[in-house]
PDB file of C-alpha atoms and ligand atoms in Angstrom:
ATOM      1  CA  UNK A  12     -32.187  12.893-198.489  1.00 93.00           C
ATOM      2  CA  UNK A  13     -31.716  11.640-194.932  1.00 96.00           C
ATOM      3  CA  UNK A  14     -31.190   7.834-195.160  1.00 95.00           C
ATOM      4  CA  UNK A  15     -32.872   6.004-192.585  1.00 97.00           C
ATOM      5  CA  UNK A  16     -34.110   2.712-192.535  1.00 97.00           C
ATOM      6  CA  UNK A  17     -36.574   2.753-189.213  1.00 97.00           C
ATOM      7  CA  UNK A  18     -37.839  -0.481-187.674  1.00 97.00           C
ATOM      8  CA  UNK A  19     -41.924  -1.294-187.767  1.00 95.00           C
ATOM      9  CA  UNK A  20     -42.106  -1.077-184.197  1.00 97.00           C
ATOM     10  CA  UNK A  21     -39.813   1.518-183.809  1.00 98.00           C
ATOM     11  CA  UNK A  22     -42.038   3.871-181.350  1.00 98.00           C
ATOM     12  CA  UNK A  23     -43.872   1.174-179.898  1.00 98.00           C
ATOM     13  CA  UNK A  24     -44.962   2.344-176.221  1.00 97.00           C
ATOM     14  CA  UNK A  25     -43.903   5.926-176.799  1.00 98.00           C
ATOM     15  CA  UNK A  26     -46.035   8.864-176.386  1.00 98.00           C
ATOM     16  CA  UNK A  27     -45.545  11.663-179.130  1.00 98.00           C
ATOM     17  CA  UNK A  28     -47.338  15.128-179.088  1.00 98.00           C
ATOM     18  CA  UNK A  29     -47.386  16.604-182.513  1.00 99.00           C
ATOM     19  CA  UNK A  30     -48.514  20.055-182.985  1.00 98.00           C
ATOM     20  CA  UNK A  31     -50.450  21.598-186.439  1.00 98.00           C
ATOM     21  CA  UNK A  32     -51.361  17.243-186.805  1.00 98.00           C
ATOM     22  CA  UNK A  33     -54.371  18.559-188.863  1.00 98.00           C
ATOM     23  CA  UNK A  34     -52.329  19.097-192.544  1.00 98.00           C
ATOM     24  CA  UNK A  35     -49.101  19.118-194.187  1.00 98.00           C
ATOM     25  CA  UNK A  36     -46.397  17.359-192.597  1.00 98.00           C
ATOM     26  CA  UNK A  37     -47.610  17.000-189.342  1.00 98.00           C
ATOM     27  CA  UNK A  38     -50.394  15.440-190.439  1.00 98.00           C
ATOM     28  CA  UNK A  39     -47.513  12.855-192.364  1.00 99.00           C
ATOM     29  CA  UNK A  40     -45.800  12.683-189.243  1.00 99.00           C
ATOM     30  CA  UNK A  41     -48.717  12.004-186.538  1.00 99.00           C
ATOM     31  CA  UNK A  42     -49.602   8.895-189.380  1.00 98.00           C
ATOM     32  CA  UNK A  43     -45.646   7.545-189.791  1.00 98.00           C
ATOM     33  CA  UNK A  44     -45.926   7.683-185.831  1.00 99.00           C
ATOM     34  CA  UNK A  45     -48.396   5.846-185.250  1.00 98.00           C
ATOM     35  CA  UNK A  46     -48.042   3.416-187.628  1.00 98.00           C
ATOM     36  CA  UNK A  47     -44.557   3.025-185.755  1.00 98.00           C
ATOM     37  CA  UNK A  48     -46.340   2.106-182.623  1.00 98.00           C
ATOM     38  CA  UNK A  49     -46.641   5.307-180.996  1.00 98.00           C
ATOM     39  CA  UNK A  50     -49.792   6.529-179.239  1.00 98.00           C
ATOM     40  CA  UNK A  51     -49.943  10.153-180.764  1.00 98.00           C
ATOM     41  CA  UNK A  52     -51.604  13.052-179.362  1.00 98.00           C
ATOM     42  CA  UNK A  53     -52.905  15.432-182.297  1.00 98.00           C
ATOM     43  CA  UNK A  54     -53.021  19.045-181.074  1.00 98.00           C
ATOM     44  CA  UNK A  55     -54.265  21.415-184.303  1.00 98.00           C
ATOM     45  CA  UNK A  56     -56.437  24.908-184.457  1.00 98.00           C
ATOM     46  CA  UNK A  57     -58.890  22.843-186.697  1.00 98.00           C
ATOM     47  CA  UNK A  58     -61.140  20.358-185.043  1.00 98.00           C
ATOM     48  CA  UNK A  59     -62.271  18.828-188.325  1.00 98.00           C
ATOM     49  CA  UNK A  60     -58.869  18.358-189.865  1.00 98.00           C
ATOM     50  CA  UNK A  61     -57.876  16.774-186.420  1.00 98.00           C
ATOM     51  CA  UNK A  62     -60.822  14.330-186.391  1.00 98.00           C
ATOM     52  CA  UNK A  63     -59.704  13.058-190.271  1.00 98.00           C
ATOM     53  CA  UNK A  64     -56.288  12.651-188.998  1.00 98.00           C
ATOM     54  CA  UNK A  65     -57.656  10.643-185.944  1.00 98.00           C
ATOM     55  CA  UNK A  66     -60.049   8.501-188.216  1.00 98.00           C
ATOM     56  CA  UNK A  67     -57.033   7.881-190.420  1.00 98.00           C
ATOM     57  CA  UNK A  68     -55.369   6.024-187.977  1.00 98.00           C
ATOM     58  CA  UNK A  69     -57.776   4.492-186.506  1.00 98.00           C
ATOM     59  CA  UNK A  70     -58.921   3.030-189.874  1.00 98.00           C
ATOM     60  CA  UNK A  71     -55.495   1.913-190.435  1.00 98.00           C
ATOM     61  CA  UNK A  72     -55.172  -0.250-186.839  1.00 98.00           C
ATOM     62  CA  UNK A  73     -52.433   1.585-185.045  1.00 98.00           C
ATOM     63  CA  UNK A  74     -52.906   2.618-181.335  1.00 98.00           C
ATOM     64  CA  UNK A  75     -55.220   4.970-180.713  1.00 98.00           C
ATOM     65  CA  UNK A  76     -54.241   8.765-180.975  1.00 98.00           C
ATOM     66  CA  UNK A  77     -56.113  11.608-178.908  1.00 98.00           C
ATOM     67  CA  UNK A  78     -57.170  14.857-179.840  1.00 97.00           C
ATOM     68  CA  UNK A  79     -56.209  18.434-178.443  1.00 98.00           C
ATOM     69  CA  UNK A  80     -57.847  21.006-180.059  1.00 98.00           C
ATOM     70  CA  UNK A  81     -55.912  24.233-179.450  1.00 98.00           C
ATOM     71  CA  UNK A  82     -54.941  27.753-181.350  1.00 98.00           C
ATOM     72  CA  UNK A  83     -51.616  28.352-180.816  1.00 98.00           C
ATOM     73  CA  UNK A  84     -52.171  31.844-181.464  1.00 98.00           C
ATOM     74  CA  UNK A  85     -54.402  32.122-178.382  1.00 97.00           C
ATOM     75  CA  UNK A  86     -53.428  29.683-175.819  1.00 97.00           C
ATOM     76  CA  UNK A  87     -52.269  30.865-172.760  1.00 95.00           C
ATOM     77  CA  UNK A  88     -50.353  29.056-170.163  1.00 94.00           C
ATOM     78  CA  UNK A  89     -53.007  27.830-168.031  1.00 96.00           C
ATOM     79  CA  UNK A  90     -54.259  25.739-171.385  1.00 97.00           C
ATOM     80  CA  UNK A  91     -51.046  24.358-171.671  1.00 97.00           C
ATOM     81  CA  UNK A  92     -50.930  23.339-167.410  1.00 97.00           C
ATOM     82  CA  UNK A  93     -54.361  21.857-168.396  1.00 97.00           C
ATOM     83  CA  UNK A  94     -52.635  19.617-171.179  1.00 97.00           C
ATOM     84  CA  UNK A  95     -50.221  18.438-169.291  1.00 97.00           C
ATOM     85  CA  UNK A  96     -52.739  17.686-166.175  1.00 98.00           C
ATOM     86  CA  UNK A  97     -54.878  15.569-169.088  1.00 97.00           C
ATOM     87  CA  UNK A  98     -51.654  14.010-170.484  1.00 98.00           C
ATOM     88  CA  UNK A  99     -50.284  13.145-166.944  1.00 98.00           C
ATOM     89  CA  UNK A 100     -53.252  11.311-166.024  1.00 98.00           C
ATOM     90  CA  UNK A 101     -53.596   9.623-169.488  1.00 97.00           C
ATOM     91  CA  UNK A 102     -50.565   8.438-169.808  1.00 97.00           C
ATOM     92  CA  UNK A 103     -48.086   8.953-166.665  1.00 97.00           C
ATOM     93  CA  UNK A 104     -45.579  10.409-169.399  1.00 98.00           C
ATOM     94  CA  UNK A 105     -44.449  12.158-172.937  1.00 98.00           C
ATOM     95  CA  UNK A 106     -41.728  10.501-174.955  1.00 98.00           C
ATOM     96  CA  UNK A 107     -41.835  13.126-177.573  1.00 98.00           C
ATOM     97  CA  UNK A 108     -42.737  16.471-179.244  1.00 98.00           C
ATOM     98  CA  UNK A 109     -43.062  17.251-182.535  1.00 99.00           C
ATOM     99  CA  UNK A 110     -43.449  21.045-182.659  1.00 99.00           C
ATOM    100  CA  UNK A 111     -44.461  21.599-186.249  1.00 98.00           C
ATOM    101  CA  UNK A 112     -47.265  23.863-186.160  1.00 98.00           C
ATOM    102  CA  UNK A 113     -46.459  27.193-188.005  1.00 98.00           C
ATOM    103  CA  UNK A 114     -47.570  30.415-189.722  1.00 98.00           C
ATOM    104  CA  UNK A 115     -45.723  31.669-192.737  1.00 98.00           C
ATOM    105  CA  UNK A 116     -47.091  35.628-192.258  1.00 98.00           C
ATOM    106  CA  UNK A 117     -46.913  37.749-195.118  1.00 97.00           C
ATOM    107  CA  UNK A 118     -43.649  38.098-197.583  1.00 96.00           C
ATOM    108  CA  UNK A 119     -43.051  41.994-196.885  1.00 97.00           C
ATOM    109  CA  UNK A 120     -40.095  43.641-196.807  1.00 98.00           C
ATOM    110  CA  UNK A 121     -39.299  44.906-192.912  1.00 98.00           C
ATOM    111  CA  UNK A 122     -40.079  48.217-193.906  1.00 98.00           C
ATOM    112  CA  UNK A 123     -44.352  47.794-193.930  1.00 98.00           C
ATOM    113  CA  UNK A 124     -44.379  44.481-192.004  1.00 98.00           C
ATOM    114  CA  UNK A 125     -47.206  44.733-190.162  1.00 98.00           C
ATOM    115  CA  UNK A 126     -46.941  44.348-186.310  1.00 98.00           C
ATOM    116  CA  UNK A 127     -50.001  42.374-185.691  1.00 98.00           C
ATOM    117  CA  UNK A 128     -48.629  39.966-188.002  1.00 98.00           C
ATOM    118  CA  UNK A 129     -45.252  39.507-186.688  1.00 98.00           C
ATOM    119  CA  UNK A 130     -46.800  39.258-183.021  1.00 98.00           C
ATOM    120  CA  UNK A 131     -49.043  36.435-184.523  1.00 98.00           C
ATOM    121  CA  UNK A 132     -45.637  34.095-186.200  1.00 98.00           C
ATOM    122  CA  UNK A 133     -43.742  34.971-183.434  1.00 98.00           C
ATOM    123  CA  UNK A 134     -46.593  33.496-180.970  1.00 98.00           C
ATOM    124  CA  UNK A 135     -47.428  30.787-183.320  1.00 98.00           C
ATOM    125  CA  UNK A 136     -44.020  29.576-184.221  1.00 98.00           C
ATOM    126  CA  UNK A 137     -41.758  30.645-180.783  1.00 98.00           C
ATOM    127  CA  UNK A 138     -43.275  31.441-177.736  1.00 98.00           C
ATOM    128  CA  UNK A 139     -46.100  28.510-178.243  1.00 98.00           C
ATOM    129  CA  UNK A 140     -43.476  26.237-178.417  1.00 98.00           C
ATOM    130  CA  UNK A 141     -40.952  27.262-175.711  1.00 98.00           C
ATOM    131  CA  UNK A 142     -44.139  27.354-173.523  1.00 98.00           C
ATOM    132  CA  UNK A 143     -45.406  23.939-174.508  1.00 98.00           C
ATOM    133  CA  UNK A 144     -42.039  22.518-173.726  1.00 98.00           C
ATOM    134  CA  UNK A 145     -41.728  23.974-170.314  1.00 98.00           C
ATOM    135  CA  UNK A 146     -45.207  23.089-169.289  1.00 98.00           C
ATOM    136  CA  UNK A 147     -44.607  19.846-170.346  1.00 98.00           C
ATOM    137  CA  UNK A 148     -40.987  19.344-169.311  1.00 98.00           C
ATOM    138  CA  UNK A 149     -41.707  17.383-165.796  1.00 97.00           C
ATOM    139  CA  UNK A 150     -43.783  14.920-168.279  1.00 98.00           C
ATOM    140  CA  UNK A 151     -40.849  13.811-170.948  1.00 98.00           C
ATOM    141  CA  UNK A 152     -38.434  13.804-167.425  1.00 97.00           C
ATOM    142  CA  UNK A 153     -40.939  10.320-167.140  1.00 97.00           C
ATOM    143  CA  UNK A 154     -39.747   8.897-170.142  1.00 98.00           C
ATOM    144  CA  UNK A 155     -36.617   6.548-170.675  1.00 96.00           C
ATOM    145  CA  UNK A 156     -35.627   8.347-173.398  1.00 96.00           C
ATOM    146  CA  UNK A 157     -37.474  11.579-174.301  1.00 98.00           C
ATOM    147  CA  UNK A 158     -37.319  13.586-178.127  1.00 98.00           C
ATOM    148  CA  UNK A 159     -37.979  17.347-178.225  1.00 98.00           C
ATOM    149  CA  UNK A 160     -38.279  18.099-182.163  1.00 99.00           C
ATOM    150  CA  UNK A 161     -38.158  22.108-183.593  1.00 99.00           C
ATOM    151  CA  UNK A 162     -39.160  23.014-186.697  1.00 98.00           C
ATOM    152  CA  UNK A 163     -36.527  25.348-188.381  1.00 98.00           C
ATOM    153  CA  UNK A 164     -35.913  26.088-192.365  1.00 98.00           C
ATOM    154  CA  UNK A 165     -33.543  27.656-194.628  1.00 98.00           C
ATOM    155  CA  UNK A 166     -34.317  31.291-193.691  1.00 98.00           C
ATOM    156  CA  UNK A 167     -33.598  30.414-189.860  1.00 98.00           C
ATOM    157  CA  UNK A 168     -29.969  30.055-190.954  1.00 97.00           C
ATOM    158  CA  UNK A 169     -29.404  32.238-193.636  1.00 98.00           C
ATOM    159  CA  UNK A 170     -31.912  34.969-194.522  1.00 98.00           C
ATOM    160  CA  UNK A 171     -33.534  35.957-197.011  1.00 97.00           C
ATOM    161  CA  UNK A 172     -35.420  39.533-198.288  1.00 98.00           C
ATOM    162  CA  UNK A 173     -38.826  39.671-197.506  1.00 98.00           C
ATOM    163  CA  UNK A 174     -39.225  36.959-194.731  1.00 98.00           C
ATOM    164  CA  UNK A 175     -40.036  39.052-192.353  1.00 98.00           C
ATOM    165  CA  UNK A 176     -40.948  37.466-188.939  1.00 98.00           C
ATOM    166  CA  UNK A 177     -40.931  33.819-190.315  1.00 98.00           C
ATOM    167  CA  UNK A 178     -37.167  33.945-190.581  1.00 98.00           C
ATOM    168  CA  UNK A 179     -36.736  35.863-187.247  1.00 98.00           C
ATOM    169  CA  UNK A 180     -39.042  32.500-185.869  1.00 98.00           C
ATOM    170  CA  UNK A 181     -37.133  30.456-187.235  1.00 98.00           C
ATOM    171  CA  UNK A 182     -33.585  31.932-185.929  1.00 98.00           C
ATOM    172  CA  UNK A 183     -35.384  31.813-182.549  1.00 98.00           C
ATOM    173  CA  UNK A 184     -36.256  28.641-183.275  1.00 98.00           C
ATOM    174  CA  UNK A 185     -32.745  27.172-183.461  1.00 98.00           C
ATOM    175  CA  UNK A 186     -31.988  29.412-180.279  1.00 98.00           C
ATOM    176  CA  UNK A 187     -34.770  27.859-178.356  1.00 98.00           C
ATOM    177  CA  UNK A 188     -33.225  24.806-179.146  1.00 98.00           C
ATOM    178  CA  UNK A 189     -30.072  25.294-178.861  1.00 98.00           C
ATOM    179  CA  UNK A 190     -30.209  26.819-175.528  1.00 98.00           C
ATOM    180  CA  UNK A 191     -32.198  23.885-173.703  1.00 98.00           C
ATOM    181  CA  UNK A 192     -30.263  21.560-175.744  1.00 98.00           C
ATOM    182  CA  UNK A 193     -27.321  22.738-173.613  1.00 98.00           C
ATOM    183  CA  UNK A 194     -29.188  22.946-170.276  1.00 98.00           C
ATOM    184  CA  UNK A 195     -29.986  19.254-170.764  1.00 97.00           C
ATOM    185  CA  UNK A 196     -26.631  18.013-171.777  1.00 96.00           C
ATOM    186  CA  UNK A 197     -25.940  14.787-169.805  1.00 90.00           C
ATOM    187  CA  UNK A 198     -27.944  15.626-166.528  1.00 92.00           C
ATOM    188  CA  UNK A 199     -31.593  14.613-168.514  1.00 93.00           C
ATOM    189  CA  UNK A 200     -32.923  11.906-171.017  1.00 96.00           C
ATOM    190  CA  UNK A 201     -34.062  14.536-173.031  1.00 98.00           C
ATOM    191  CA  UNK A 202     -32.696  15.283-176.277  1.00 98.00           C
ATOM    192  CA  UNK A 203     -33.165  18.981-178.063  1.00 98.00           C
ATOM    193  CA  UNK A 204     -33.223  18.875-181.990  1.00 98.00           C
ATOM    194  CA  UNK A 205     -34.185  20.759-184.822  1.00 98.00           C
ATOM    195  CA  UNK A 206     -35.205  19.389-188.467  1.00 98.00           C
ATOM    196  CA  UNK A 207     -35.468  21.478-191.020  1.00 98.00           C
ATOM    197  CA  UNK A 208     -37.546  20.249-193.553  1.00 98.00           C
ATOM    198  CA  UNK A 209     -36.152  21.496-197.029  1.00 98.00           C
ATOM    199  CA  UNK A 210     -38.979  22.372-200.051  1.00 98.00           C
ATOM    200  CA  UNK A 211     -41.802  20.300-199.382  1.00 98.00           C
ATOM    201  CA  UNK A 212     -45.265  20.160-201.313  1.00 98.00           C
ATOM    202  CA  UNK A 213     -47.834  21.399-198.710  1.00 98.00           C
ATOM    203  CA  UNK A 214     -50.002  24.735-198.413  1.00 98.00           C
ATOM    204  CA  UNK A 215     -47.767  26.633-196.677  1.00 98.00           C
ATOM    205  CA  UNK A 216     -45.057  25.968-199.654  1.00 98.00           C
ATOM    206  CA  UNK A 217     -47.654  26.821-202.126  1.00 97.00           C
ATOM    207  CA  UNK A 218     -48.546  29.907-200.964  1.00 97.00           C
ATOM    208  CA  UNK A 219     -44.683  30.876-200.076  1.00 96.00           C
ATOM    209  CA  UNK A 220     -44.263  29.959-204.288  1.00 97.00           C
ATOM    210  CA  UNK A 221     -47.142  30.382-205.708  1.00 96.00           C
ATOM    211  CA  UNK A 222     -45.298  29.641-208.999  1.00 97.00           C
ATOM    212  CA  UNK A 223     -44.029  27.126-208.300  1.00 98.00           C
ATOM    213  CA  UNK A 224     -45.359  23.605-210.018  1.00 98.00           C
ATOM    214  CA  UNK A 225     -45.615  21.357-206.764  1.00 97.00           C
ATOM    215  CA  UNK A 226     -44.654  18.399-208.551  1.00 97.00           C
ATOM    216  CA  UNK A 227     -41.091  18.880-208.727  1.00 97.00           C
ATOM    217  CA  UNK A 228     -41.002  19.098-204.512  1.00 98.00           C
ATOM    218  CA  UNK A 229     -40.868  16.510-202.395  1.00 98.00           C
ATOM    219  CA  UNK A 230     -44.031  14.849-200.715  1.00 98.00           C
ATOM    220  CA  UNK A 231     -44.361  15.124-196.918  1.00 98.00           C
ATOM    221  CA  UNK A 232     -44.055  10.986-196.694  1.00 98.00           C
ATOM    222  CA  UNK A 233     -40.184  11.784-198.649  1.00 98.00           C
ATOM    223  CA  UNK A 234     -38.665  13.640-195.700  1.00 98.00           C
ATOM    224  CA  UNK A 235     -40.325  11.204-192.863  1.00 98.00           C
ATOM    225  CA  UNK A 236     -37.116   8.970-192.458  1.00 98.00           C
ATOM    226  CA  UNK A 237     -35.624  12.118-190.650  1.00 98.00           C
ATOM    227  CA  UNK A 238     -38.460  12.757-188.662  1.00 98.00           C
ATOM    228  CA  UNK A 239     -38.658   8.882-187.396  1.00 98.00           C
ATOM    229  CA  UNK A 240     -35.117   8.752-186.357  1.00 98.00           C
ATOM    230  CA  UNK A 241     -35.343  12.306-183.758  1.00 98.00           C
ATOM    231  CA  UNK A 242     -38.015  10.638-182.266  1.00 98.00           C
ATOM    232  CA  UNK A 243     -36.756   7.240-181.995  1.00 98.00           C
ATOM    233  CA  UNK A 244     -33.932   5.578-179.440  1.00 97.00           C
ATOM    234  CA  UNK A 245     -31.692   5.133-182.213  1.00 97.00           C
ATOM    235  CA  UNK A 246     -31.056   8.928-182.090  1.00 98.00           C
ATOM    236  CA  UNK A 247     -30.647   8.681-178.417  1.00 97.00           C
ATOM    237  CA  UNK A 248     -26.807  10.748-178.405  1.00 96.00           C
ATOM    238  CA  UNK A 249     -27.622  13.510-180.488  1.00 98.00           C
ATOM    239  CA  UNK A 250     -28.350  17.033-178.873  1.00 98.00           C
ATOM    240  CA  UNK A 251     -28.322  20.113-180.006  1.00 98.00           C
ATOM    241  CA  UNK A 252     -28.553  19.341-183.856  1.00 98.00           C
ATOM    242  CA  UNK A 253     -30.392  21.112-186.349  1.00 98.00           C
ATOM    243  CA  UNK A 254     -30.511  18.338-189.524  1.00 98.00           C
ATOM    244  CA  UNK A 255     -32.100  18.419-192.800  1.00 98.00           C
ATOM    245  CA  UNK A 256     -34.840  15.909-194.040  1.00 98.00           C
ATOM    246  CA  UNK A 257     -33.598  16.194-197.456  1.00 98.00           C
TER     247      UNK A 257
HETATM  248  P1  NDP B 342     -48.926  23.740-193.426  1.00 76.78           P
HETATM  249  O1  NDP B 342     -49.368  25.165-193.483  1.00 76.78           O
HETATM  250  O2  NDP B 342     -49.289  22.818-194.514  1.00 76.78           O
HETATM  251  O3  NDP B 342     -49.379  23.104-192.053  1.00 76.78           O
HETATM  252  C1  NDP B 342     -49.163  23.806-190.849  1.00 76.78           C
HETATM  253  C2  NDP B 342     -49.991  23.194-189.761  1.00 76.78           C
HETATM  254  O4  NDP B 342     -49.847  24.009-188.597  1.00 76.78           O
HETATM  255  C3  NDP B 342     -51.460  23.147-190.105  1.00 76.78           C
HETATM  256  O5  NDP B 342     -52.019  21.921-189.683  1.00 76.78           O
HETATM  257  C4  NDP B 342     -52.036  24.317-189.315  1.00 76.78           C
HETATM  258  O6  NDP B 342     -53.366  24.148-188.919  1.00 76.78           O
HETATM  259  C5  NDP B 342     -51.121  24.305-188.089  1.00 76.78           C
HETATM  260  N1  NDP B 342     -51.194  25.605-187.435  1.00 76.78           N
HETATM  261  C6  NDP B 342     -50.975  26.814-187.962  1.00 76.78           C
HETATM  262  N2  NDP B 342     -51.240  27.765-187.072  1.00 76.78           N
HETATM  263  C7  NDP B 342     -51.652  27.140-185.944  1.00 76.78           C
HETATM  264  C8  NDP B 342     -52.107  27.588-184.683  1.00 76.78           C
HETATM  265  N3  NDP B 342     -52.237  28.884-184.418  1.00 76.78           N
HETATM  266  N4  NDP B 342     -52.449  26.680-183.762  1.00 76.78           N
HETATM  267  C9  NDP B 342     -52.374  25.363-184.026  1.00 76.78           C
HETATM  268  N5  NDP B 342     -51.963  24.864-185.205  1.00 76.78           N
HETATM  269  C10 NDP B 342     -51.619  25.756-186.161  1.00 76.78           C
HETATM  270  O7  NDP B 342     -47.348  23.837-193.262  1.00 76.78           O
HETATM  271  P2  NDP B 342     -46.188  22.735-193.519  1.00 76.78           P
HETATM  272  O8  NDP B 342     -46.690  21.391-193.255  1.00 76.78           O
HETATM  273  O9  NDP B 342     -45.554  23.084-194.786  1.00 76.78           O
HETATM  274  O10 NDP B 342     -45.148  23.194-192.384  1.00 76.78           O
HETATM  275  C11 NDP B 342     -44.906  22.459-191.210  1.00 76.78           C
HETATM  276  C12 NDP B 342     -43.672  23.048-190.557  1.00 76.78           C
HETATM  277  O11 NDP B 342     -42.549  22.909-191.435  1.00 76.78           O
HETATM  278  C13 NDP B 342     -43.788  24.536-190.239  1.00 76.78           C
HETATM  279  O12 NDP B 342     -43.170  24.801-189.008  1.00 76.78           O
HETATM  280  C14 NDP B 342     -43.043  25.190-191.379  1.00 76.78           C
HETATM  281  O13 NDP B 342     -42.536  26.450-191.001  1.00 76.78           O
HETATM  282  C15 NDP B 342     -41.939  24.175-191.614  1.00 76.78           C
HETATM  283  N6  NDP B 342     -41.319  24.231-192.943  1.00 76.78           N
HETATM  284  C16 NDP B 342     -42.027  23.851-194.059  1.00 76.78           C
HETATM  285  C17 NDP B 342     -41.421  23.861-195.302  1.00 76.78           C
HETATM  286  C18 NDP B 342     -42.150  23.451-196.547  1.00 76.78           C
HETATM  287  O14 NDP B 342     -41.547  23.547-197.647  1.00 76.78           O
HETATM  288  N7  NDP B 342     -43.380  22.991-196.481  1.00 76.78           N
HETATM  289  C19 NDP B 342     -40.012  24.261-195.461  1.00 76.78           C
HETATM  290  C20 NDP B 342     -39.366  24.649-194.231  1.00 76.78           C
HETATM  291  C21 NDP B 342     -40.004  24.611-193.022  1.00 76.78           C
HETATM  292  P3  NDP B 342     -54.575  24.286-189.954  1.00 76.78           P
HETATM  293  O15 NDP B 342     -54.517  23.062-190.800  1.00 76.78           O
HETATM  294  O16 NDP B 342     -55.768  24.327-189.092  1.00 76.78           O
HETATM  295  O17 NDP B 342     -54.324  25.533-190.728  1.00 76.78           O
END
């Protein structure tokens, strides 16, 4: 496991976007966030799952998040210019993104991997993301200190039969990274990252393994020490890194 210890007020002041906030472990993250400090803006395809997540911490006293309700899938750029308008005036500035949101697809050999599918990861998991992060680029440039977090896995470095276009993502993924990570090297305060999670007991896990008992995996609060320290100050000199949360 990644060992960090972070401080209670660790994000205090910060401003953190996390996508797919709704479930799994963006849901985990947007709640270890906030009750860091952070303000947290929840951006999810379901409204409902959003509004628990919301209620969640607002039950529990930490600042209070907002609430973008947006499919991935669908969004086109003007939604994401309209974000960043509502975020500017909000909040003058982003100190962080967690892009977590993601589709598995179907586990299909290459061969009968159906196109609408792949078109659907690839939007989902890569070109949502890249486009979120240049839309919202002139906003983290406002920050003292700003966090752009990927979301890669084990197929994105090595990969595996059947994966289809959730291991292609996932390569792009690191490339994505990678790539800004060096256009931002010492001329920007912002700092280009990946995590990859490791086996971890959500949905998306389950329905990868079916089999598998979801006991013996980790728990989305497990891997958070990982996930606090990218989007803290502490992590301030490291660019370019793809890490693993367990
Ligand atoms: P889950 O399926 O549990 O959660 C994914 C979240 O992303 C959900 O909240 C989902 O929304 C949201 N999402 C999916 N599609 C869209 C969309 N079109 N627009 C907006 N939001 C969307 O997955 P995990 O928590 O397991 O995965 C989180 C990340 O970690 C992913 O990037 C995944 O690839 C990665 N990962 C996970 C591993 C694991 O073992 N769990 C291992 C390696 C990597 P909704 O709730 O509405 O469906």
């Amino acid at each position: 496991m990644f060992e960090y210890q972070a401080p209670e007020n660790l994000l205090k002041d910060r401003v953190i976007l996390v996508t797919g906030a709704g479930d799994g472990i963006g849901r985990i993250a947007a709640k270890t966030y906030a009750a860091h400090g952070a303000t947290v803006i929840l951006l999810g395809r379901t409204l409902e799952k959003l509004e628990h997540v919301y209620d969640e911490i607002e039950a529990a006293g930490h600042p209070q998040p907002a609430l973008v309700p947006l499919n991935l899938e669908s969004a086109q750029e003007h939604d994401f210019i309209e974000l960043t308008n509502t975020l500017e005036q909000e909040f003058g500035k982003l100190d962080g993104i967690l892009h977590n949101a993601g589709l598995l697809g179907v586990r299909t050999p290459i061969e009968s991997y159906d196109p609408v599918i792949w078109q659907q990861v690839m939007q989902v998991n890569v070109n949502a993301p890249f486009m979120l992060t240049q839309t919202l680029m002139p906003l983290l440039e406002r920050s003292e200190n700003a966090s752009v977090v990927f979301t890669s896995s084990g197929v994105g470095r090595k990969s595996k039969a059947y994966w289809g276009a959730y291991a292609v993502s996932k390569f792009a993924t690191e490339g994505l990274m990678q790539t800004l990570a060096d256009e931002i090297s010492n001329v920007s305060n912002i700092r280009s990252n990946c995590i990859n999670p490791g086996a971890t007991r959500t949905q998306m896990r389950a329905d990868a393994y079916p089999a598998e008992n979801p006991g013996t995996l980790k728990t989305p609060e497990d891997i958070m020490p990982l996930y606090l320290y990218l989007m803290g100050p502490d992590s301030i000199d490291i660019n370019g890194q793809s890490l693993d949360a367990q």
